[in-house]
Coordinates of N, CA and C in Angstrom, one line a residue:
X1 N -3.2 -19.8 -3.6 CA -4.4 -20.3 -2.9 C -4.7 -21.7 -3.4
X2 N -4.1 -23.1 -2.5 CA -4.5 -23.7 -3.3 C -4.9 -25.0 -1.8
X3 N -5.0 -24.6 -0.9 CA -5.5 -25.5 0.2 C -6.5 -25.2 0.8
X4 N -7.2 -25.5 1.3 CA -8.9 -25.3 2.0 C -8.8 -25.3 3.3
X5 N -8.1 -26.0 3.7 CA -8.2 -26.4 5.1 C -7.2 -26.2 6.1
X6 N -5.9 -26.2 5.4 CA -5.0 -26.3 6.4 C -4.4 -25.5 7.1
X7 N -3.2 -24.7 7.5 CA -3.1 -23.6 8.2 C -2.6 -22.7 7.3
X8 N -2.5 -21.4 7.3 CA -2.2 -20.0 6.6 C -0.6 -20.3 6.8
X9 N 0.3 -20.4 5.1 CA 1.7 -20.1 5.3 C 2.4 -19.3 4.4
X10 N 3.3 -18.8 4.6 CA 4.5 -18.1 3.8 C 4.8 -18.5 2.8
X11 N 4.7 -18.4 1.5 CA 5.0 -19.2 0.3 C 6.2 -18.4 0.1
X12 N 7.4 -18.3 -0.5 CA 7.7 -16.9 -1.4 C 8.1 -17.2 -2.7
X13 N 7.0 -17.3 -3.6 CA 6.9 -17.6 -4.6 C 6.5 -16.6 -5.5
X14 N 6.5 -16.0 -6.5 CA 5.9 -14.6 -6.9 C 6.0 -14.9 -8.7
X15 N 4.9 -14.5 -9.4 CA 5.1 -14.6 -11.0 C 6.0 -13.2 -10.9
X16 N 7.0 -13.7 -12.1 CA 7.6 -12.6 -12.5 C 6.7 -11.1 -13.0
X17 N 5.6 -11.6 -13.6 CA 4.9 -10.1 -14.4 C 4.5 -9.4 -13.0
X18 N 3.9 -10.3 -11.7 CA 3.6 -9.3 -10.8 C 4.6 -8.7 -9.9
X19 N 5.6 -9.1 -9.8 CA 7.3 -8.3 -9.2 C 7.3 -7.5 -10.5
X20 N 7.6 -7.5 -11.8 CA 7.4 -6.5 -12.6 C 6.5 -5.1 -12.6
X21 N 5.5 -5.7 -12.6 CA 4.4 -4.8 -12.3 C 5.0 -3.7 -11.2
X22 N 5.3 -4.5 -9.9 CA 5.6 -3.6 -8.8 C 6.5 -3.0 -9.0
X23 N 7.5 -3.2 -9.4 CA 9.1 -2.6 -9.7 C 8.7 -1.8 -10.9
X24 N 7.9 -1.9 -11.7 CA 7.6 -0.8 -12.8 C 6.7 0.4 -12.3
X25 N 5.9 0.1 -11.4 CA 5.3 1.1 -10.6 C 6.1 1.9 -9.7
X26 N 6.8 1.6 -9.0 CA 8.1 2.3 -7.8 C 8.9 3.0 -9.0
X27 N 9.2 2.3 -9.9 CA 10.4 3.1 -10.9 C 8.9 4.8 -11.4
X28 N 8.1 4.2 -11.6 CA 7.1 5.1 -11.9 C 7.1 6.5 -11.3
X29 N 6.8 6.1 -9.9 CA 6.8 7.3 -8.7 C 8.0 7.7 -8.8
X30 N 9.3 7.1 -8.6 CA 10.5 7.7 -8.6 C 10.8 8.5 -10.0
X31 N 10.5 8.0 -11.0 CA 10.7 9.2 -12.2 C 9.4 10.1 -12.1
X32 N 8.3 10.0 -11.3 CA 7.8 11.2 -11.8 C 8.2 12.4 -11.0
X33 N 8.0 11.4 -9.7 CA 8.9 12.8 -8.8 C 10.2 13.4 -9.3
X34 N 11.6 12.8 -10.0 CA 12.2 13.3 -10.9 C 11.9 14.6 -11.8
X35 N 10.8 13.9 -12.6 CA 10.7 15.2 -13.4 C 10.1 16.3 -13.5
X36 N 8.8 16.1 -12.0 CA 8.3 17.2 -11.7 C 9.3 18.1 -10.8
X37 N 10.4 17.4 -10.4 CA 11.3 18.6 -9.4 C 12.2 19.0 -10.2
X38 N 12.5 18.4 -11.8 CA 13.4 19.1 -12.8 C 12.2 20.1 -13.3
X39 N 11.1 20.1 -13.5 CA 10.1 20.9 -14.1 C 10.2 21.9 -12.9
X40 N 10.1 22.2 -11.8 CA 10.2 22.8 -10.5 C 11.3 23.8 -10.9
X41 N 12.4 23.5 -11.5 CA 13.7 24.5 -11.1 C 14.2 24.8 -12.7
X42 N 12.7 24.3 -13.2 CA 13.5 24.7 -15.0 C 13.1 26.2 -15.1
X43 N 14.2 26.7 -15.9 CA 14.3 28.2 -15.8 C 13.1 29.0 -16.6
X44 N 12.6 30.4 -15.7 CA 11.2 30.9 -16.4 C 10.0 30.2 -16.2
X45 N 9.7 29.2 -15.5 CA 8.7 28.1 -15.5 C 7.9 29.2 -14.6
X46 N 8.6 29.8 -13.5 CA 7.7 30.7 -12.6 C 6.9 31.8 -13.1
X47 N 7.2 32.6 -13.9 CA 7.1 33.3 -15.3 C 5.7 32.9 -16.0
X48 N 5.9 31.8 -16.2 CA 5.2 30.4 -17.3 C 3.7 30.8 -16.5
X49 N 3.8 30.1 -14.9 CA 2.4 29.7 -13.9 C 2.0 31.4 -13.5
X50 N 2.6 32.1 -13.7 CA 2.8 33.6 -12.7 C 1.3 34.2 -12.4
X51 N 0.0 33.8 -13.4 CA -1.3 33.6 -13.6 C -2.0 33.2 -12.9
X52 N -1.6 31.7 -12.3 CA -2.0 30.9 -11.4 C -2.3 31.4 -10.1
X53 N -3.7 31.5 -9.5 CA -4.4 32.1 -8.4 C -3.6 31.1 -7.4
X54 N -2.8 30.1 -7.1 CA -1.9 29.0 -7.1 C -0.4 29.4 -6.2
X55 N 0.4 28.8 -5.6 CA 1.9 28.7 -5.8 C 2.2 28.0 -6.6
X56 N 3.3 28.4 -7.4 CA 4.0 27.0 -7.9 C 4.0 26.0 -7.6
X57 N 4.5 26.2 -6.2 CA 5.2 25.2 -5.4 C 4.1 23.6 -5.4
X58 N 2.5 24.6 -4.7 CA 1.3 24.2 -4.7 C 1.0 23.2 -5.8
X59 N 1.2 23.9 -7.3 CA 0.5 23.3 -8.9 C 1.9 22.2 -8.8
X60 N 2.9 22.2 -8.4 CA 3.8 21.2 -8.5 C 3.0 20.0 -7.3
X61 N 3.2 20.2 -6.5 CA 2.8 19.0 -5.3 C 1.8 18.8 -5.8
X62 N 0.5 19.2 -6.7 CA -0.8 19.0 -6.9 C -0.4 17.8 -8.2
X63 N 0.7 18.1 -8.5 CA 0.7 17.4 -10.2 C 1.5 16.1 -9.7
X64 N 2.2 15.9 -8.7 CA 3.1 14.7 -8.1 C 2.2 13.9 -7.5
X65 N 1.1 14.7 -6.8 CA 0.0 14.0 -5.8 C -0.5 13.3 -7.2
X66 N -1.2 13.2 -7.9 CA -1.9 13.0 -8.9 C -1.0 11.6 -9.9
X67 N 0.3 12.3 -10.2 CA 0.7 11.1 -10.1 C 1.4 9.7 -9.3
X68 N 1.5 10.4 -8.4 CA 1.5 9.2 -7.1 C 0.2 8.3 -7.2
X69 N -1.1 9.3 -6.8 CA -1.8 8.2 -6.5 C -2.4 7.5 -7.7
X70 N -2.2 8.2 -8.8 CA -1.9 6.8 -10.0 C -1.7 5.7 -9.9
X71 N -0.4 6.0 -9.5 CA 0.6 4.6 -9.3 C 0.1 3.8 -8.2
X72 N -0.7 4.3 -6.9 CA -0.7 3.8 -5.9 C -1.7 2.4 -6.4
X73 N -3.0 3.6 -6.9 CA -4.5 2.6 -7.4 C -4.1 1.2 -8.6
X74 N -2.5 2.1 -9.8 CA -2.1 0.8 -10.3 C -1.5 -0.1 -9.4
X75 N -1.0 0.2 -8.6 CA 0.1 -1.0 -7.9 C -0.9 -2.0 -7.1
X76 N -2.0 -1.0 -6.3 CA -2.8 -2.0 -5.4 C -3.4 -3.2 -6.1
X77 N -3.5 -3.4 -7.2 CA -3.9 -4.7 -7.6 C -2.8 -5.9 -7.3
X78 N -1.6 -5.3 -8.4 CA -0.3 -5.9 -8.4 C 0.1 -6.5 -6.3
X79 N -0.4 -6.0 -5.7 CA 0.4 -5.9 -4.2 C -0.8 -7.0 -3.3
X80 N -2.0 -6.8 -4.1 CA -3.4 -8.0 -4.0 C -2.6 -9.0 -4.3
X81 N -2.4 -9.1 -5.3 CA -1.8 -10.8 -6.2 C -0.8 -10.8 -5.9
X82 N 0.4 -10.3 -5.8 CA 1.4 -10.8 -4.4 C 1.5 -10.9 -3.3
X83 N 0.3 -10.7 -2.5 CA -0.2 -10.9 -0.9 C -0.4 -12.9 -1.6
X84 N -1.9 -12.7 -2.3 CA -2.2 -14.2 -2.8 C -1.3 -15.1 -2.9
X85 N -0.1 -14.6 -4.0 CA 0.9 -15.3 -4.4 C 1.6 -16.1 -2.8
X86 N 2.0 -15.0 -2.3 CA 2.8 -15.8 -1.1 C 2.8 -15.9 0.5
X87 N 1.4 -16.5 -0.2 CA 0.3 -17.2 1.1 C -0.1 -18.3 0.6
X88 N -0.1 -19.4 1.6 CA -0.8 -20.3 0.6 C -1.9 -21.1 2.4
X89 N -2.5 -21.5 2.1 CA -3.8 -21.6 3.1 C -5.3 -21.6 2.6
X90 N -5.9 -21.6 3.7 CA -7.5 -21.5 3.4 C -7.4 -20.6 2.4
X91 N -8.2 -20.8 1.6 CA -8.5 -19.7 0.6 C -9.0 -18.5 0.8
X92 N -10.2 -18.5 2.0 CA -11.0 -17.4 2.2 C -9.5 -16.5 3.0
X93 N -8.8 -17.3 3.7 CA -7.7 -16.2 4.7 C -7.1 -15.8 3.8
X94 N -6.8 -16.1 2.5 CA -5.7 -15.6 2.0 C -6.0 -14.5 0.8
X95 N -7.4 -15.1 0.9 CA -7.9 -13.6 0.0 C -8.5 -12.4 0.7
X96 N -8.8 -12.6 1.6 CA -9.0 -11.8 2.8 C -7.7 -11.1 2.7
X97 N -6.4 -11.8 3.6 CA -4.9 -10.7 3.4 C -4.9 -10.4 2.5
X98 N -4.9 -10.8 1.0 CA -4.2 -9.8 -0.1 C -5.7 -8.8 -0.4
X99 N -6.7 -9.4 -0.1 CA -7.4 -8.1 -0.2 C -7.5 -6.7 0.9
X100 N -7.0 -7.1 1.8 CA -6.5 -6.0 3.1 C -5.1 -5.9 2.4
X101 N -4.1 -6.0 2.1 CA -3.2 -5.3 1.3 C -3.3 -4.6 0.4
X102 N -4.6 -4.9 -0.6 CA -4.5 -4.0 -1.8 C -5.6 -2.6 -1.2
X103 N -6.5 -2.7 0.0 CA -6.9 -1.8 0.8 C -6.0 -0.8 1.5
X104 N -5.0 -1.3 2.3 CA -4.1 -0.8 2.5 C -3.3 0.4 1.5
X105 N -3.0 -0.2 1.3 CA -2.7 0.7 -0.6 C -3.5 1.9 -0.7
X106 N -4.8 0.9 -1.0 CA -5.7 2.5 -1.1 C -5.8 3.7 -0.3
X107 N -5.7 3.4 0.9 CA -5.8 4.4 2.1 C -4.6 5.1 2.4
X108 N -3.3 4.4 1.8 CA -2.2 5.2 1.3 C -2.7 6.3 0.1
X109 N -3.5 6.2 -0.8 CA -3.6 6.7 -1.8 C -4.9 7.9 -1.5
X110 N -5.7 7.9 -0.8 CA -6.6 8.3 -0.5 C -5.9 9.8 0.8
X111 N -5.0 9.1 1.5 CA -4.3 9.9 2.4 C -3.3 11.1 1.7
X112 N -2.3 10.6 0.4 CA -1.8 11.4 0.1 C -2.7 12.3 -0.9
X113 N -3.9 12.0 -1.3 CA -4.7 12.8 -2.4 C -4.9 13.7 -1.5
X114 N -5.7 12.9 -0.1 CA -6.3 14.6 0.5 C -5.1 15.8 1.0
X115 N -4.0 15.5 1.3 CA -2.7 16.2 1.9 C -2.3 17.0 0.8
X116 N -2.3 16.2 -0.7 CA -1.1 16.7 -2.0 C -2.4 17.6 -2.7
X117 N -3.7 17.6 -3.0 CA -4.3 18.5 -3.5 C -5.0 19.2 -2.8
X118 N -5.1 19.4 -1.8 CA -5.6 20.5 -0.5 C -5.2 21.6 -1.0
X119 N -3.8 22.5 -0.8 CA -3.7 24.0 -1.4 C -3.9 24.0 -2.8
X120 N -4.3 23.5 -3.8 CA -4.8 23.6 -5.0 C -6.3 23.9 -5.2
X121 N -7.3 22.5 -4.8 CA -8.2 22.5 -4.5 C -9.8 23.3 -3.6
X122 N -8.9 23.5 -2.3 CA -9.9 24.1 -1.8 C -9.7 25.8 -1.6
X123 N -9.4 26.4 -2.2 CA -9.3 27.6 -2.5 C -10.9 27.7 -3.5
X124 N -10.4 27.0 -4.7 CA -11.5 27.3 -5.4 C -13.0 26.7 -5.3
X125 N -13.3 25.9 -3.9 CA -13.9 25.7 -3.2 C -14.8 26.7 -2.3
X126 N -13.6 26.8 -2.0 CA -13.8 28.0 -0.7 C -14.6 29.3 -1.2
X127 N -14.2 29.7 -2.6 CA -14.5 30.6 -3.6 C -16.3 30.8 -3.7
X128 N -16.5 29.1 -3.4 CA -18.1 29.5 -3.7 C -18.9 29.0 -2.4
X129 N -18.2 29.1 -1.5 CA -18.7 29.0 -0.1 C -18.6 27.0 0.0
X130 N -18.3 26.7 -0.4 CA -18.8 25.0 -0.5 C -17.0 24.1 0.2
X131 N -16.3 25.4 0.7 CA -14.8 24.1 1.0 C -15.0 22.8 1.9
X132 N -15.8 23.1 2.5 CA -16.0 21.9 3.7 C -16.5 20.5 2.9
X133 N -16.9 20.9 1.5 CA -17.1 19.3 0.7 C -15.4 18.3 0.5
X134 N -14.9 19.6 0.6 CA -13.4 19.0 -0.2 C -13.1 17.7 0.9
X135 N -12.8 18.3 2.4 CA -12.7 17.8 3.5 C -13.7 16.5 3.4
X136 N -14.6 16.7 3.5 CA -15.9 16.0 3.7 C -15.8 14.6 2.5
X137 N -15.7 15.1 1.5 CA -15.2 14.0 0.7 C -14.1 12.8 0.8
X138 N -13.1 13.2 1.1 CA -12.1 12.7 1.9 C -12.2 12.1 2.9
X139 N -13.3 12.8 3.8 CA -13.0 11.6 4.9 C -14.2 10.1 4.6
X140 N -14.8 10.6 3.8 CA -15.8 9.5 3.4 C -15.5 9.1 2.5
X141 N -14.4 9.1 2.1 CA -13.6 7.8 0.7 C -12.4 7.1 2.0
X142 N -12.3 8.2 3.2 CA -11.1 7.1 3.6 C -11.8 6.1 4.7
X143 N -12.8 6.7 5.5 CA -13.8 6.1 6.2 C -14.4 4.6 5.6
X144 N -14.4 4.8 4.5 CA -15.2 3.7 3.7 C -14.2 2.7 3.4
X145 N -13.0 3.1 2.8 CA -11.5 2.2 2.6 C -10.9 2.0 4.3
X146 N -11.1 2.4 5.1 CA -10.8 1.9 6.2 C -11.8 1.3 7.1
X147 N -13.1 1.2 6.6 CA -13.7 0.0 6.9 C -13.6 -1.0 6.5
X148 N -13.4 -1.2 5.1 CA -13.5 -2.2 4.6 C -12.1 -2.9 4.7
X149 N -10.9 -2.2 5.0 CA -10.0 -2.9 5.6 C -10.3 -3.4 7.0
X150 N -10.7 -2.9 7.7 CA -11.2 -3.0 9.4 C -11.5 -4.5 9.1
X151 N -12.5 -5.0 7.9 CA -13.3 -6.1 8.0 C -12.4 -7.2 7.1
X152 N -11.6 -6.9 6.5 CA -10.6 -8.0 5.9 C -9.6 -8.7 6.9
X153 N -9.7 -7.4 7.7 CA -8.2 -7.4 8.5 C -8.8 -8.7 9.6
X154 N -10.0 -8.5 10.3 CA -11.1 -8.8 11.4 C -11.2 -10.6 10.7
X155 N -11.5 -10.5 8.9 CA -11.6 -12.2 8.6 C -10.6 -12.9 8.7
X156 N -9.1 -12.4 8.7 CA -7.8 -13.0 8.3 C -7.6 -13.0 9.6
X157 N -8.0 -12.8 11.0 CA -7.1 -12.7 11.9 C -6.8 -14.1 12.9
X158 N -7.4 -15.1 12.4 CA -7.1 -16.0 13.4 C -6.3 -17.0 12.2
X159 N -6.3 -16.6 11.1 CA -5.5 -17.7 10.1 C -3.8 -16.9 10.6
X160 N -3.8 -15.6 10.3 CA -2.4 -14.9 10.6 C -1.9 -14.8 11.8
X161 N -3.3 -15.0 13.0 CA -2.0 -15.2 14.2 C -1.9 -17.0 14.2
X162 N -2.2 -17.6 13.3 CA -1.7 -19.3 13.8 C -0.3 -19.3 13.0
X163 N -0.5 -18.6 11.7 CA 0.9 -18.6 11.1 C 2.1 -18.3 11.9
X164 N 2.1 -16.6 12.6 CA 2.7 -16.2 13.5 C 3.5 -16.9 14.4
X165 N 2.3 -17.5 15.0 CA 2.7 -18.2 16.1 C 3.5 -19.4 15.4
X166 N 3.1 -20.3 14.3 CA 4.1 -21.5 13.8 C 5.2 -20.8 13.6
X167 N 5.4 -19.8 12.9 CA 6.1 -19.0 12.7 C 7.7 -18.9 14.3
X168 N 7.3 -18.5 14.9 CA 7.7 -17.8 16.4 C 8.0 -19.1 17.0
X169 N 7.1 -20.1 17.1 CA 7.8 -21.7 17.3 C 8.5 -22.4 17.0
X170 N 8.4 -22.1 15.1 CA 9.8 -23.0 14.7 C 11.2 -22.4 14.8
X171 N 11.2 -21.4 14.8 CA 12.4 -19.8 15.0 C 12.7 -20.6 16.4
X172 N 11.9 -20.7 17.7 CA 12.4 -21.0 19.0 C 12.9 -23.0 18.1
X173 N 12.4 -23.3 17.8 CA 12.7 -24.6 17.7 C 14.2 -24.6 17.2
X174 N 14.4 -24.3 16.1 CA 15.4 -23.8 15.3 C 16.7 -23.7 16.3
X175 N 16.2 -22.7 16.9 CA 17.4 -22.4 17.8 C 17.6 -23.3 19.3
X176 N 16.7 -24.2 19.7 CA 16.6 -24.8 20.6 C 17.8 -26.1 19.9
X177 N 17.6 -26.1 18.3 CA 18.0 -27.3 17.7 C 20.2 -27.1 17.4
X178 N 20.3 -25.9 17.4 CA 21.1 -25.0 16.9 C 21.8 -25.3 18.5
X179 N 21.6 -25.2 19.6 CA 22.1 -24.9 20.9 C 22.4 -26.2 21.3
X180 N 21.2 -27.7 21.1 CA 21.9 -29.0 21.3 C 23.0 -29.5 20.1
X181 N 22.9 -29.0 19.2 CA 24.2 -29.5 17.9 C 25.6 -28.5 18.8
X182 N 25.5 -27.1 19.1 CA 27.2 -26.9 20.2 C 27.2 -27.7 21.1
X183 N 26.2 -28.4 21.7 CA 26.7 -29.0 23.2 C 27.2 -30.1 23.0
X184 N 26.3 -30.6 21.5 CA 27.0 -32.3 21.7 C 28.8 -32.1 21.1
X185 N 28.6 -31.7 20.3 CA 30.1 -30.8 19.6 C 31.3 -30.5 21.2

C-alpha cells in the first residue's frame, strides 16, 4: 500500500515470512488430517472411545474440525497481508480487499466449525432442551462475518472493477499487438 491515488494493481510481490506462514499452515491441515485418520484406524482405538455417548467416526471429525479451523483463524491474518502485499493502490481499496480476504477465511472457518462439530455437540445440547442455541449460534457468527464481508467487498468494488477492466484491456491490447507483429512478418 503505498499510493493514494492512483488505480488498484497487481503487485506480485510477497515477504517471504508471509508465503511461509501460508505454506506452514496448509502443511498444518494436511498433517493433522494425516494423523487424525492414522489415529482413526489405529488398532483398539474403538475399544479406547467405546464410552463415548459419540461415534468415533463423530469424536474424529469433531477433533479435525477443531483443528482445521485453527489453522483457518491462523492463516486469515497471513492471507490479509498477502491480499495487501500484492495490491498496490489507494490504500483504503487495498485494505478493504485484504481485509475481505481475511473475512473470507473466516466464514470458511465458521462454515466448517458448524458442519464438523454438529454430531458431537448438539446431542448434548439437545439433552437439556437448549439444541436450537448450537444452530442459532452459528448462524449469528456467520451472519455477522458475512456482513462484514458484504461491506469490504461493497468498499473495494469500484477500485477492483477498474483494475479488471485495465486488466482485460491490456490482455486485448497484447494480443491486438501480437496479431500486427504476424502480419507485418
Amino acid at each position: 500500500m503505498s499510493d493514494t491515488t492512483g488505480p488498484l494493481r497487481f503487485v506480485p510481490s510477497f515477504e517471504q515470512r508471509t508465503v511461509r506462514r501460508i505454506v506452514g499452515g496448509c502443511l498444518a491441515v494436511a498433517g493433522s488430517v494425516l494423523l487424525v485418520g492414522l489415529l482413526a484406524v489405529t488398532p483398539a482405538v474403538d475399544r479406547l472411545v467405546a464410552g463415548l455417548s459419540v461415534s468415533l467416526w463423530d469424536a474424529v471429525v469433531a477433533v479435525l474440525t477443531l483443528l482445521v479451523v485453527v489453522a483457518l483463524v491462523w492463516l486469515a491474518l497471513s492471507v490479509e497481508r498477502a491480499v495487501g502485499q500484492a495490491l498496490d493502490g489507494p490504500d483504503a481499496a487495498v485494505e478493504n480487499a485484504a481485509v475481505a480476504a481475511k473475512l473470507l477465511v473466516g466464514f470458511v472457518a465458521v462454515t466448517v466449525g458448524y458442519h464438523g462439530f454438529e454430531a458431537v455437540v448438539t446431542p448434548s445440547l439437545e439433552a437439556f432442551g437448549i439444541g436450537g442455541f448450537y444452530h442459532l449460534g452459528f448462524l449469528t457468527a456467520g451472519l455477522l462475518v458475512l456482513g462484514a464481508f458484504a461491506r469490504r467487498l461493497y468498499r473495494c468494488w469500484t477500485p477492483v472493477t477498474e483494475l479488471l477492466t485495465d486488466y482485460v484491456m491490456d490482455v486485448g491490447n497484447r494480443t491486438d499487438r501480437v496479431e500486427r507483429h504476424r502480419v507485418e512478418e
